[in-house]
mmCIF file of C-alpha atoms in Angstrom:
data_model
loop_
_atom_site.group_PDB
_atom_site.id
_atom_site.type_symbol
_atom_site.label_atom_id
_atom_site.label_comp_id
_atom_site.label_asym_id
_atom_site.label_seq_id
_atom_site.Cartn_x
_atom_site.Cartn_y
_atom_site.Cartn_z
ATOM 1 C CA MET G 13 24.861 -4.120 8.571
ATOM 2 C CA SER G 14 23.565 -7.179 6.853
ATOM 3 C CA THR G 15 23.156 -7.060 3.096
ATOM 4 C CA ALA G 16 20.734 -9.959 2.886
ATOM 5 C CA ASN G 17 18.408 -9.142 0.041
ATOM 6 C CA ILE G 18 14.968 -10.495 -0.601
ATOM 7 C CA VAL G 19 13.339 -8.356 -3.300
ATOM 8 C CA SER G 20 15.021 -8.198 -6.693
ATOM 9 C CA LYS G 21 14.843 -5.172 -8.937
ATOM 10 C CA GLU G 22 12.779 -7.157 -11.450
ATOM 11 C CA ALA G 23 10.392 -8.434 -8.764
ATOM 12 C CA LEU G 24 9.702 -4.933 -7.450
ATOM 13 C CA LEU G 25 8.851 -3.677 -10.950
ATOM 14 C CA GLU G 26 6.551 -6.654 -11.478
ATOM 15 C CA HIS G 27 4.921 -5.926 -8.110
ATOM 16 C CA TRP G 28 4.349 -2.290 -9.107
ATOM 17 C CA LEU G 29 2.948 -3.202 -12.520
ATOM 18 C CA GLY G 30 0.556 -5.648 -10.839
ATOM 19 C CA HIS G 31 -0.706 -2.808 -8.654
ATOM 20 C CA ARG G 32 -1.077 -0.599 -11.732
ATOM 21 C CA ASN G 33 -3.258 -3.251 -13.382
ATOM 22 C CA LEU G 34 -5.540 -3.218 -10.384
ATOM 23 C CA THR G 35 -5.639 0.591 -10.185
ATOM 24 C CA ARG G 36 -6.583 0.690 -13.866
ATOM 25 C CA ARG G 37 -9.559 -1.576 -13.157
ATOM 26 C CA VAL G 38 -10.596 0.702 -10.291
ATOM 27 C CA ILE G 39 -10.556 3.727 -12.634
ATOM 28 C CA GLU G 40 -12.629 1.732 -15.131
ATOM 29 C CA ALA G 41 -15.166 0.807 -12.447
ATOM 30 C CA PHE G 42 -16.114 4.473 -11.882
ATOM 31 C CA PRO G 43 -18.999 5.999 -13.826
ATOM 32 C CA GLU G 44 -17.703 8.903 -15.949
ATOM 33 C CA LYS G 45 -19.451 11.613 -13.985
ATOM 34 C CA GLU G 46 -18.638 10.337 -10.493
ATOM 35 C CA LEU G 47 -14.987 9.769 -11.384
ATOM 36 C CA PHE G 48 -14.649 13.544 -11.698
ATOM 37 C CA SER G 49 -17.206 14.744 -9.171
ATOM 38 C CA PHE G 50 -17.879 12.251 -6.372
ATOM 39 C CA THR G 51 -16.149 13.024 -3.080
ATOM 40 C CA ILE G 52 -16.417 12.132 0.599
ATOM 41 C CA GLY G 53 -15.511 14.382 3.512
ATOM 42 C CA GLY G 54 -14.034 17.165 1.404
ATOM 43 C CA MET G 55 -11.502 14.855 -0.255
ATOM 44 C CA ARG G 56 -10.533 15.065 -3.906
ATOM 45 C CA PRO G 57 -12.534 13.138 -6.525
ATOM 46 C CA PHE G 58 -10.867 9.890 -7.632
ATOM 47 C CA SER G 59 -9.818 11.496 -10.954
ATOM 48 C CA ASP G 60 -7.621 13.910 -8.987
ATOM 49 C CA LEU G 61 -6.086 11.085 -6.968
ATOM 50 C CA VAL G 62 -5.282 9.336 -10.264
ATOM 51 C CA LYS G 63 -3.777 12.541 -11.651
ATOM 52 C CA GLU G 64 -1.571 12.677 -8.567
ATOM 53 C CA LEU G 65 -0.403 9.117 -9.267
ATOM 54 C CA LEU G 66 0.230 9.968 -12.937
ATOM 55 C CA SER G 67 2.164 13.100 -12.019
ATOM 56 C CA ILE G 68 4.400 11.134 -9.655
ATOM 57 C CA ALA G 69 5.245 7.842 -11.408
ATOM 58 C CA VAL G 70 6.721 8.760 -14.805
ATOM 59 C CA PRO G 71 7.839 12.309 -13.850
ATOM 60 C CA GLY G 72 9.449 10.936 -10.663
ATOM 61 C CA LEU G 73 11.320 8.216 -12.545
ATOM 62 C CA GLN G 74 12.344 10.740 -15.216
ATOM 63 C CA GLY G 75 13.760 12.939 -12.481
ATOM 64 C CA ILE G 76 15.706 10.023 -11.019
ATOM 65 C CA VAL G 77 17.022 8.847 -14.406
ATOM 66 C CA SER G 78 17.999 12.283 -15.689
ATOM 67 C CA ASN G 79 19.000 13.646 -12.270
ATOM 68 C CA THR G 80 16.678 16.626 -12.462
ATOM 69 C CA THR G 81 14.861 18.005 -9.458
ATOM 70 C CA GLU G 82 11.970 19.861 -11.051
ATOM 71 C CA GLY G 83 8.790 19.971 -8.960
ATOM 72 C CA TYR G 84 5.686 17.905 -9.705
ATOM 73 C CA ASN G 85 2.458 19.144 -11.194
ATOM 74 C CA HIS G 86 -0.671 17.215 -10.198
ATOM 75 C CA ASP G 87 -2.924 19.468 -12.249
ATOM 76 C CA LEU G 88 -2.986 17.446 -15.469
ATOM 77 C CA LYS G 89 -5.348 18.348 -18.311
ATOM 78 C CA LEU G 90 -7.223 15.038 -18.388
ATOM 79 C CA GLU G 91 -10.937 15.595 -18.460
ATOM 80 C CA THR G 92 -12.570 12.303 -19.361
ATOM 81 C CA LYS G 93 -12.236 8.724 -18.170
ATOM 82 C CA ALA G 94 -10.920 7.788 -21.631
ATOM 83 C CA GLU G 95 -8.211 10.439 -21.351
ATOM 84 C CA LEU G 96 -7.196 9.256 -17.877
ATOM 85 C CA LEU G 97 -7.029 5.638 -19.029
ATOM 86 C CA ALA G 98 -5.110 6.590 -22.182
ATOM 87 C CA GLN G 99 -2.538 8.436 -20.086
ATOM 88 C CA TRP G 100 -2.380 5.499 -17.678
ATOM 89 C CA ASP G 101 -1.730 3.099 -20.567
ATOM 90 C CA ALA G 102 0.826 5.394 -22.184
ATOM 91 C CA ASP G 103 2.716 5.680 -18.902
ATOM 92 C CA THR G 104 2.915 1.989 -18.032
ATOM 93 C CA PRO G 105 5.576 1.038 -20.619
ATOM 94 C CA LYS G 106 7.433 4.281 -19.818
ATOM 95 C CA ILE G 107 7.615 3.188 -16.186
ATOM 96 C CA SER G 108 9.279 -0.085 -17.170
ATOM 97 C CA GLU G 109 11.633 1.660 -19.558
ATOM 98 C CA LEU G 110 12.740 4.317 -17.054
ATOM 99 C CA TYR G 111 12.885 1.920 -14.101
ATOM 100 C CA ASN G 112 15.166 -0.408 -16.039
ATOM 101 C CA GLN G 113 17.598 2.473 -16.585
ATOM 102 C CA ILE G 114 18.186 2.778 -12.833
ATOM 103 C CA SER G 115 21.179 0.719 -11.751
ATOM 104 C CA GLU G 116 20.996 -1.453 -8.637
ATOM 105 C CA GLU G 117 23.637 0.749 -6.986
ATOM 106 C CA ARG G 118 21.567 3.829 -7.691
ATOM 107 C CA PHE G 119 18.601 2.441 -5.730
ATOM 108 C CA GLN G 120 20.583 2.870 -2.523
ATOM 109 C CA GLU G 121 21.769 6.406 -3.316
ATOM 110 C CA ASN G 122 20.028 9.516 -2.051
ATOM 111 C CA PHE G 123 18.115 11.607 -4.561
ATOM 112 C CA ASN G 124 16.244 14.860 -4.017
ATOM 113 C CA LEU G 125 12.987 13.800 -5.664
ATOM 114 C CA PHE G 126 11.065 16.722 -7.171
ATOM 115 C CA GLY G 127 13.610 18.971 -5.478
ATOM 116 C CA GLN G 128 11.845 18.231 -2.224
ATOM 117 C CA TYR G 129 12.163 14.635 -0.962
ATOM 118 C CA GLU G 130 15.752 13.712 -0.195
ATOM 119 C CA PHE G 131 15.731 9.930 0.281
ATOM 120 C CA PRO G 132 17.354 6.825 -1.144
ATOM 121 C CA VAL G 133 15.886 6.077 -4.581
ATOM 122 C CA ILE G 134 14.428 2.795 -3.290
ATOM 123 C CA HIS G 135 12.447 4.726 -0.641
ATOM 124 C CA ASN G 136 11.077 7.047 -3.281
ATOM 125 C CA ILE G 137 9.978 4.136 -5.459
ATOM 126 C CA LEU G 138 8.396 2.264 -2.541
ATOM 127 C CA TYR G 139 6.597 5.523 -1.765
ATOM 128 C CA PHE G 140 5.186 5.668 -5.320
ATOM 129 C CA ILE G 141 3.749 2.171 -4.865
ATOM 130 C CA ASP G 142 2.473 2.723 -1.309
ATOM 131 C CA ASN G 143 0.858 6.003 -2.309
ATOM 132 C CA GLU G 144 -0.931 4.255 -5.184
ATOM 133 C CA ILE G 145 -2.263 1.544 -2.834
ATOM 134 C CA HIS G 146 -3.322 4.229 -0.321
ATOM 135 C CA HIS G 147 -5.298 6.326 -2.796
ATOM 136 C CA ARG G 148 -6.726 3.298 -4.578
ATOM 137 C CA GLY G 149 -8.026 2.054 -1.221
ATOM 138 C CA GLN G 150 -9.806 5.398 -0.932
ATOM 139 C CA GLY G 151 -11.260 4.816 -4.405
ATOM 140 C CA TYR G 152 -12.677 1.528 -3.089
ATOM 141 C CA VAL G 153 -14.650 3.443 -0.457
ATOM 142 C CA TYR G 154 -15.946 5.864 -3.093
ATOM 143 C CA LEU G 155 -17.085 2.926 -5.237
ATOM 144 C CA ARG G 156 -18.756 1.168 -2.296
ATOM 145 C CA SER G 157 -20.470 4.394 -1.373
ATOM 146 C CA LEU G 158 -21.750 4.576 -4.972
ATOM 147 C CA GLY G 159 -23.093 1.018 -4.673
ATOM 148 C CA ILE G 160 -20.436 -0.330 -7.062
ATOM 149 C CA GLN G 161 -18.465 -3.502 -6.282
ATOM 150 C CA PRO G 162 -14.731 -2.766 -6.648
ATOM 151 C CA PRO G 163 -12.360 -5.333 -8.190
ATOM 152 C CA PHE G 164 -10.863 -7.884 -5.799
ATOM 153 C CA PHE G 165 -7.825 -6.420 -4.038
ATOM 154 C CA TRP G 166 -5.776 -9.563 -4.552
ATOM 155 C CA GLU G 167 -6.286 -9.714 -8.335
ATOM 156 C CA ARG G 168 -3.397 -8.052 -10.144
ATOM 157 C CA MET Q 6 16.934 -14.635 -14.370
ATOM 158 C CA SER Q 7 18.713 -11.725 -12.799
ATOM 159 C CA THR Q 8 19.316 -11.824 -9.080
ATOM 160 C CA ALA Q 9 19.929 -8.117 -8.658
ATOM 161 C CA ASN Q 10 18.485 -7.238 -5.275
ATOM 162 C CA ILE Q 11 17.419 -3.861 -3.996
ATOM 163 C CA VAL Q 12 15.448 -4.395 -0.780
ATOM 164 C CA SER Q 13 17.208 -6.080 2.122
ATOM 165 C CA LYS Q 14 15.411 -8.227 4.656
ATOM 166 C CA GLU Q 15 16.117 -5.633 7.347
ATOM 167 C CA ALA Q 16 14.880 -2.753 5.180
ATOM 168 C CA LEU Q 17 11.584 -4.490 4.442
ATOM 169 C CA LEU Q 18 10.926 -5.077 8.145
ATOM 170 C CA GLU Q 19 11.750 -1.445 8.894
ATOM 171 C CA HIS Q 20 9.378 -0.404 6.091
ATOM 172 C CA TRP Q 21 6.588 -2.556 7.555
ATOM 173 C CA LEU Q 22 7.144 -1.266 11.097
ATOM 174 C CA GLY Q 23 6.992 2.307 9.772
ATOM 175 C CA HIS Q 24 3.604 1.527 8.257
ATOM 176 C CA ARG Q 25 2.471 -0.010 11.532
ATOM 177 C CA ASN Q 26 3.381 3.190 13.366
ATOM 178 C CA LEU Q 27 1.179 5.150 11.011
ATOM 179 C CA THR Q 28 -1.702 2.671 11.232
ATOM 180 C CA ARG Q 29 -1.526 2.907 15.020
ATOM 181 C CA ARG Q 30 -1.963 6.670 14.790
ATOM 182 C CA VAL Q 31 -4.954 6.195 12.492
ATOM 183 C CA ILE Q 32 -6.591 3.866 15.062
ATOM 184 C CA GLU Q 33 -5.899 6.473 17.742
ATOM 185 C CA ALA Q 34 -7.489 9.223 15.646
ATOM 186 C CA PHE Q 35 -10.898 7.506 15.690
ATOM 187 C CA PRO Q 36 -13.403 8.369 18.394
ATOM 188 C CA GLU Q 37 -14.200 5.231 20.450
ATOM 189 C CA LYS Q 38 -17.770 4.860 19.230
ATOM 190 C CA GLU Q 39 -17.123 5.501 15.536
ATOM 191 C CA LEU Q 40 -14.140 3.138 15.503
ATOM 192 C CA PHE Q 41 -16.603 0.298 16.100
ATOM 193 C CA SER Q 42 -19.698 1.614 14.369
ATOM 194 C CA PHE Q 43 -18.983 4.077 11.559
ATOM 195 C CA THR Q 44 -19.175 2.631 8.059
ATOM 196 C CA ILE Q 45 -19.563 3.818 4.468
ATOM 197 C CA GLY Q 46 -21.289 1.931 1.661
ATOM 198 C CA GLY Q 47 -21.873 -1.248 3.650
ATOM 199 C CA MET Q 48 -18.180 -1.704 4.435
ATOM 200 C CA ARG Q 49 -16.845 -2.926 7.762
ATOM 201 C CA PRO Q 50 -16.123 -0.428 10.563
ATOM 202 C CA PHE Q 51 -12.430 0.434 10.922
ATOM 203 C CA SER Q 52 -12.155 -1.763 14.046
ATOM 204 C CA ASP Q 53 -12.966 -4.804 11.889
ATOM 205 C CA LEU Q 54 -10.369 -3.798 9.299
ATOM 206 C CA VAL Q 55 -7.816 -3.531 12.122
ATOM 207 C CA LYS Q 56 -8.865 -6.947 13.436
ATOM 208 C CA GLU Q 57 -8.255 -8.329 9.953
ATOM 209 C CA LEU Q 58 -4.745 -6.843 10.003
ATOM 210 C CA LEU Q 59 -4.101 -8.256 13.483
ATOM 211 C CA SER Q 60 -5.350 -11.682 12.469
ATOM 212 C CA ILE Q 61 -3.032 -11.744 9.455
ATOM 213 C CA ALA Q 62 0.317 -10.312 10.627
ATOM 214 C CA VAL Q 63 1.395 -12.356 13.653
ATOM 215 C CA PRO Q 64 -0.682 -15.467 12.842
ATOM 216 C CA GLY Q 65 0.606 -15.393 9.239
ATOM 217 C CA LEU Q 66 4.231 -15.103 10.360
ATOM 218 C CA GLN Q 67 3.669 -17.827 12.964
ATOM 219 C CA GLY Q 68 2.358 -20.083 10.206
ATOM 220 C CA ILE Q 69 5.403 -19.357 8.048
ATOM 221 C CA VAL Q 70 7.878 -19.866 10.895
ATOM 222 C CA SER Q 71 6.308 -23.037 12.256
ATOM 223 C CA ASN Q 72 5.171 -24.342 8.855
ATOM 224 C CA THR Q 73 1.553 -24.680 9.879
ATOM 225 C CA THR Q 74 -1.330 -23.977 7.526
ATOM 226 C CA GLU Q 75 -4.168 -23.296 9.944
ATOM 227 C CA GLY Q 76 -6.776 -20.841 8.677
ATOM 228 C CA TYR Q 77 -7.106 -17.272 9.905
ATOM 229 C CA ASN Q 78 -9.750 -15.913 12.209
ATOM 230 C CA HIS Q 79 -10.598 -12.225 11.774
ATOM 231 C CA ASP Q 80 -13.216 -12.334 14.534
ATOM 232 C CA LEU Q 81 -11.047 -11.230 17.444
ATOM 233 C CA LYS Q 82 -12.554 -10.416 20.846
ATOM 234 C CA LEU Q 83 -11.343 -6.814 21.007
ATOM 235 C CA GLU Q 84 -14.135 -4.502 21.998
ATOM 236 C CA THR Q 85 -12.580 -1.171 22.905
ATOM 237 C CA LYS Q 86 -10.038 1.128 21.317
ATOM 238 C CA ALA Q 87 -7.699 0.446 24.254
ATOM 239 C CA GLU Q 88 -7.946 -3.303 23.625
ATOM 240 C CA LEU Q 89 -7.245 -2.872 19.920
ATOM 241 C CA LEU Q 90 -4.224 -0.659 20.627
ATOM 242 C CA ALA Q 91 -2.950 -3.036 23.333
ATOM 243 C CA GLN Q 92 -3.118 -5.953 20.896
ATOM 244 C CA TRP Q 93 -1.442 -3.820 18.222
ATOM 245 C CA ASP Q 94 1.396 -2.967 20.616
ATOM 246 C CA ALA Q 95 1.752 -6.544 21.825
ATOM 247 C CA ASP Q 96 1.997 -7.786 18.234
ATOM 248 C CA THR Q 97 4.618 -5.325 16.959
ATOM 249 C CA PRO Q 98 7.619 -6.897 18.760
ATOM 250 C CA LYS Q 99 6.282 -10.362 17.887
ATOM 251 C CA ILE Q 100 6.348 -9.367 14.215
ATOM 252 C CA SER Q 101 10.035 -8.472 14.450
ATOM 253 C CA GLU Q 102 10.835 -11.614 16.384
ATOM 254 C CA LEU Q 103 9.038 -13.959 13.984
ATOM 255 C CA TYR Q 104 10.190 -12.140 10.846
ATOM 256 C CA ASN Q 105 13.808 -12.421 11.951
ATOM 257 C CA GLN Q 106 13.417 -16.203 12.217
ATOM 258 C CA ILE Q 107 12.701 -16.444 8.479
ATOM 259 C CA SER Q 108 15.892 -17.124 6.522
ATOM 260 C CA GLU Q 109 16.611 -15.210 3.326
ATOM 261 C CA GLU Q 110 16.332 -18.448 1.349
ATOM 262 C CA ARG Q 111 12.915 -19.097 2.827
ATOM 263 C CA PHE Q 112 11.562 -15.788 1.474
ATOM 264 C CA GLN Q 113 11.770 -17.193 -2.064
ATOM 265 C CA GLU Q 114 10.154 -20.538 -1.200
ATOM 266 C CA ASN Q 115 6.474 -21.250 -1.692
ATOM 267 C CA PHE Q 116 4.286 -21.529 1.388
ATOM 268 C CA ASN Q 117 0.595 -22.316 1.632
ATOM 269 C CA LEU Q 118 -0.357 -19.399 3.885
ATOM 270 C CA PHE Q 119 -3.370 -20.112 6.080
ATOM 271 C CA GLY Q 120 -3.764 -23.337 4.085
ATOM 272 C CA GLN Q 121 -5.113 -21.209 1.274
ATOM 273 C CA TYR Q 122 -2.582 -18.877 -0.380
ATOM 274 C CA GLU Q 123 0.224 -20.788 -2.066
ATOM 275 C CA PHE Q 124 2.857 -18.167 -2.912
ATOM 276 C CA PRO Q 125 6.504 -17.386 -2.228
ATOM 277 C CA VAL Q 126 6.886 -16.157 1.356
ATOM 278 C CA ILE Q 127 8.029 -12.736 0.116
ATOM 279 C CA HIS Q 128 4.746 -12.328 -1.789
ATOM 280 C CA ASN Q 129 2.780 -13.179 1.316
ATOM 281 C CA ILE Q 130 4.694 -10.630 3.383
ATOM 282 C CA LEU Q 131 4.352 -7.911 0.735
ATOM 283 C CA TYR Q 132 0.646 -8.726 0.753
ATOM 284 C CA PHE Q 133 0.469 -8.159 4.525
ATOM 285 C CA ILE Q 134 1.970 -4.698 4.065
ATOM 286 C CA ASP Q 135 -0.080 -3.779 0.976
ATOM 287 C CA ASN Q 136 -3.278 -4.931 2.653
ATOM 288 C CA GLU Q 137 -2.494 -2.733 5.666
ATOM 289 C CA ILE Q 138 -1.921 0.319 3.425
ATOM 290 C CA HIS Q 139 -5.146 -0.467 1.523
ATOM 291 C CA HIS Q 140 -7.370 -0.721 4.584
ATOM 292 C CA ARG Q 141 -5.675 2.184 6.334
ATOM 293 C CA GLY Q 142 -6.388 4.329 3.246
ATOM 294 C CA GLN Q 143 -10.037 3.409 3.737
ATOM 295 C CA GLY Q 144 -9.745 4.498 7.365
ATOM 296 C CA TYR Q 145 -8.564 7.883 6.090
ATOM 297 C CA VAL Q 146 -11.842 8.301 4.190
ATOM 298 C CA TYR Q 147 -13.833 7.336 7.290
ATOM 299 C CA LEU Q 148 -11.929 9.927 9.331
ATOM 300 C CA ARG Q 149 -12.403 12.650 6.689
ATOM 301 C CA SER Q 150 -16.072 11.802 6.516
ATOM 302 C CA LEU Q 151 -16.200 12.237 10.312
ATOM 303 C CA GLY Q 152 -14.536 15.640 9.972
ATOM 304 C CA ILE Q 153 -11.300 14.388 11.538
ATOM 305 C CA GLN Q 154 -7.899 15.190 10.015
ATOM 306 C CA PRO Q 155 -5.943 11.930 9.577
ATOM 307 C CA PRO Q 156 -2.185 11.781 10.264
ATOM 308 C CA PHE Q 157 0.075 12.673 7.343
ATOM 309 C CA PHE Q 158 0.567 9.651 5.078
ATOM 310 C CA TRP Q 159 4.303 10.231 4.786
ATOM 311 C CA GLU Q 160 4.964 10.307 8.536
ATOM 312 C CA ARG Q 161 6.045 6.893 9.796
#
């Protein structure tokens, strides 16, 4: 097995935080009402997708750092755009703080995330990022359907 | 600058190929007609999003490997689902082959991708993957809107 490495711990955090900047702008682009009510094809409104992201990032990292396997709870009591954005902004520095507590060795170790997803820590963290991109892409369709131009995907 | 590394070259390729497996299943899930015609909010049909992905992955890697900065061309002559899937399947082994020709040192070097995007090679490759997740997430909304259950996001 080769151990050639190409993404540093610092670079992956920076990559994630860049995605979070963009996701924040997508939340901001939604009108208050549609953020909580607009759906397509029986999917969840974008506010619920954001609550999923919020209930995964910091709680997931907390689980990894403190080695606890409590389940997640997507049903957060955030009922306005301002509340969602405030939680988003409160969580961003917590992500950096928790992430930086994970040693490089730990990234390769298995962890039973939320008592349910037994994978190497690096897989769990890549999943957090991928899942954010996935749901944000869905938010882009909602915005387009509402006649609103989403932020450029490549701006972070 | 720390050089602590957490994602190996091999692991990133495996991660990308896992995403490609899932994207292939999303293409397959579309009915022939809707793949090329269904849109929401003035967006492109999913076939055009797939053509964008096809016109970035192998051509982008070819540019990196051969140090050429020719522009991309998203307008591929692929007019049926079978043609799209055949191109997808032809490209997957080419991705591995080209990717494996990029040295670890090269991943950190700047490259003017498509004569237009001057970034470290690793950023360009992460962009390929992120862009695939982004557009595939949009395909999920199209499928839901068509009443079709998309494949599970976590299955690769």
